[in-house]
Short mmCIF file of C-alpha atoms in Angstrom, two decimals:
data_model
loop_
_atom_site.label_atom_id
_atom_site.label_comp_id
_atom_site.label_asym_id
_atom_site.label_seq_id
_atom_site.Cartn_x
_atom_site.Cartn_y
_atom_site.Cartn_z
CA UNK A 5 -0.71 24.10 7.99
CA UNK A 6 2.87 22.95 7.86
CA UNK A 7 4.62 22.42 4.20
CA UNK A 8 4.57 18.34 3.14
CA UNK A 9 7.04 16.77 1.17
CA UNK A 10 5.53 13.95 -1.20
CA UNK A 11 7.59 11.27 -2.67
CA UNK A 12 6.88 7.92 -4.68
CA UNK A 13 8.74 5.05 -3.71
CA UNK A 14 8.39 0.83 -5.48
CA UNK A 15 11.71 -0.58 -3.46
CA UNK A 16 14.24 1.19 -7.26
CA UNK A 17 17.22 2.02 -5.67
CA UNK A 18 16.35 4.68 -7.76
CA UNK A 19 13.09 5.61 -5.47
CA UNK A 20 15.45 4.77 -2.42
CA UNK A 21 17.71 7.68 -3.53
CA UNK A 22 14.30 9.64 -4.60
CA UNK A 23 13.51 9.56 -1.10
CA UNK A 24 16.66 10.00 1.06
CA UNK A 25 16.27 13.42 -1.04
CA UNK A 26 13.11 14.08 0.06
CA UNK A 27 13.81 12.91 3.78
CA UNK A 28 16.54 16.40 3.10
CA UNK A 29 14.64 18.45 1.89
CA UNK A 30 11.26 18.32 4.36
CA UNK A 31 14.11 18.12 7.51
CA UNK A 32 15.56 21.87 5.43
CA UNK A 33 12.01 23.02 5.43
CA UNK A 34 10.70 21.81 8.37
CA UNK A 35 8.40 20.04 6.48
CA UNK A 36 6.65 16.83 7.04
CA UNK A 37 7.46 13.83 4.82
CA UNK A 38 4.36 11.88 3.04
CA UNK A 39 5.75 8.41 1.37
CA UNK A 40 3.73 7.20 -1.10
CA UNK A 41 3.68 3.17 -3.21
CA UNK A 42 1.31 3.19 -5.98
CA UNK A 43 0.73 -0.44 -6.66
CA UNK A 44 -1.58 -2.58 -9.24
CA UNK A 45 -3.29 -6.02 -8.93
CA UNK A 46 -1.93 -8.96 -10.63
CA UNK A 47 -1.63 -8.82 -14.72
CA UNK A 48 -1.70 -5.12 -14.49
CA UNK A 49 -4.34 -3.81 -12.53
CA UNK A 50 -6.93 -3.55 -15.33
CA UNK A 51 -9.12 -5.70 -13.90
CA UNK A 52 -11.58 -5.15 -10.66
CA UNK A 53 -13.65 -7.19 -7.85
CA UNK A 54 -15.79 -8.50 -10.04
CA UNK A 55 -12.60 -10.88 -12.34
CA UNK A 56 -10.11 -10.81 -8.65
CA UNK A 57 -12.80 -10.71 -5.94
CA UNK A 58 -12.76 -8.82 -2.87
CA UNK A 59 -9.65 -11.50 -1.23
CA UNK A 60 -7.65 -11.31 -3.79
CA UNK A 61 -7.53 -7.31 -3.41
CA UNK A 62 -7.37 -7.32 0.00
CA UNK A 63 -4.00 -9.54 0.00
CA UNK A 64 -2.88 -6.23 -2.81
CA UNK A 65 -3.33 -3.99 -0.53
CA UNK A 66 -2.03 -5.97 2.36
CA UNK A 67 0.98 -6.29 0.20
CA UNK A 68 1.01 -3.02 -0.96
CA UNK A 69 1.45 -2.50 3.11
CA UNK A 70 4.60 -4.58 3.78
CA UNK A 71 5.93 -3.51 0.72
CA UNK A 72 5.83 0.56 1.91
CA UNK A 73 6.52 -0.72 5.82
CA UNK A 74 9.64 -3.06 4.28
CA UNK A 75 10.84 0.12 1.91
CA UNK A 76 11.30 2.36 4.96
CA UNK A 77 12.55 -0.09 8.45
CA UNK A 78 15.23 -0.46 5.59
CA UNK A 79 15.71 3.54 4.54
CA UNK A 80 15.55 3.78 7.57
CA UNK A 81 17.44 1.09 10.01
CA UNK A 82 20.85 3.79 10.75
CA UNK A 83 18.74 6.57 10.81
CA UNK A 84 15.34 7.65 11.31
CA UNK A 85 14.28 10.38 9.49
CA UNK A 86 13.86 13.16 11.88
CA UNK A 87 10.43 14.51 10.91
CA UNK A 88 6.84 13.61 10.86
CA UNK A 89 6.46 10.90 8.06
CA UNK A 90 3.36 9.06 6.84
CA UNK A 91 2.39 6.52 4.60
CA UNK A 92 0.18 5.79 2.05
CA UNK A 93 -0.27 2.94 -0.67
CA UNK A 94 -3.25 3.26 -3.59
CA UNK A 95 -4.03 1.51 -6.69
CA UNK A 96 -3.02 3.05 -9.77
CA UNK A 97 -1.18 4.68 -11.91
CA UNK A 98 1.80 5.99 -10.08
CA UNK A 99 1.75 9.51 -11.87
CA UNK A 100 -1.29 9.75 -11.41
CA UNK A 101 -1.34 8.39 -7.63
CA UNK A 102 1.57 11.32 -6.94
CA UNK A 103 -0.06 13.74 -8.75
CA UNK A 104 -3.51 13.05 -6.86
CA UNK A 105 -0.97 12.96 -3.34
CA UNK A 106 0.60 16.24 -3.83
CA UNK A 107 -2.33 18.19 -4.81
CA UNK A 108 -1.79 21.36 -2.96
CA UNK A 109 0.62 24.48 -3.82
CA UNK A 110 1.89 24.66 -1.27
CA UNK A 111 3.81 20.66 -1.07
CA UNK A 112 6.84 19.52 -2.91
CA UNK A 113 6.49 16.22 -5.52
CA UNK A 114 10.00 14.61 -5.17
CA UNK A 115 10.55 11.51 -7.56
CA UNK A 116 13.71 9.56 -8.54
CA UNK A 117 14.44 9.52 -12.46
CA UNK A 118 15.95 6.25 -12.65
CA UNK A 119 15.98 3.71 -15.54
CA UNK A 120 12.28 2.66 -16.79
CA UNK A 121 13.40 -0.62 -17.42
CA UNK A 122 14.84 -2.34 -20.49
CA UNK A 123 12.85 -4.71 -21.99
CA UNK A 124 9.24 -2.29 -22.22
CA UNK A 125 10.15 1.00 -21.87
CA UNK A 126 7.68 2.37 -24.68
CA UNK A 127 5.55 -0.01 -22.85
CA UNK A 128 5.18 1.55 -19.49
CA UNK A 129 4.95 5.75 -19.48
CA UNK A 130 7.63 8.17 -17.68
CA UNK A 131 6.62 9.11 -13.53
CA UNK A 132 8.64 11.75 -14.35
CA UNK A 133 7.44 12.95 -17.25
CA UNK A 134 3.73 12.84 -16.24
CA UNK A 135 4.65 14.09 -12.79
CA UNK A 136 6.04 17.26 -14.72
CA UNK A 137 3.38 17.66 -17.32
CA UNK A 138 0.45 17.11 -14.45
CA UNK A 139 0.96 18.36 -10.99
CA UNK A 140 -0.07 22.11 -9.17
CA UNK A 141 3.03 21.80 -7.22
CA UNK A 142 6.78 22.09 -7.96
CA UNK A 143 8.82 18.87 -9.03
CA UNK A 144 12.14 17.48 -7.99
CA UNK A 145 13.35 14.62 -10.01
CA UNK A 146 16.05 13.28 -8.89
CA UNK A 147 18.81 11.93 -11.11
CA UNK A 148 20.02 8.17 -9.83
CA UNK A 149 22.97 7.75 -7.40
CA UNK A 150 26.38 7.03 -9.28
CA UNK A 151 26.55 3.44 -8.33
CA UNK A 152 22.93 2.79 -8.87
CA UNK A 153 24.26 3.85 -13.04
CA UNK A 154 27.74 2.06 -13.19
CA UNK A 155 24.92 -1.26 -11.46
CA UNK A 156 22.92 -0.46 -14.57
CA UNK A 157 25.91 -0.44 -17.16
CA UNK A 158 27.92 -3.72 -15.79
CA UNK A 159 24.37 -5.29 -15.67
CA UNK A 160 23.97 -4.48 -19.28
CA UNK A 161 26.86 -6.21 -20.11
CA UNK A 162 26.39 -9.14 -18.51
CA UNK A 163 22.89 -9.69 -20.21
CA UNK A 164 22.51 -11.16 -23.76
CA UNK A 165 21.80 -8.15 -25.76
CA UNK A 166 18.27 -9.00 -28.12
CA UNK A 167 19.50 -9.76 -31.05
CA UNK A 168 21.56 -13.06 -29.27
CA UNK A 169 17.67 -13.62 -27.76
CA UNK A 170 16.62 -13.38 -31.30
CA UNK A 171 19.97 -16.32 -33.16
CA UNK A 172 19.00 -18.52 -30.02
CA UNK A 173 15.08 -18.76 -30.69
CA UNK A 174 16.38 -19.82 -34.63
#
């Protein structure tokens, strides 16, 4: 069986950086590239079939598949990966979904280490940390592209600071 390079994507610049690194790893190792997108139901995904109904679940699943196609199309618009590629969308928490997808000791799991968001960083666990702690295979944590870090810093300078928001609400 050929080695698989499993990479998680969500459309963020950090996940695209991880995808391109995973592609390079797959080319270098003559491995298959397995791209995974984890998705949730609206509102965080705690509900199920009884809460949302089969039609909503189906639409969310179809939207996730379309998101993955769009991510792959934009990532490989200029140059195709040159290795066997497969994609998978799975409903669930990203860390757990990626660890399950890379369940073989022979796999390599590639994840981005980009920012977790500025408003709720403590509520959403780090996907990278989860994968490093739970994966059965080696994990390659890819730092953000330097341009992404500059963009994030510039965006932070433009956005109002939290204490300024509090003053406006008074």
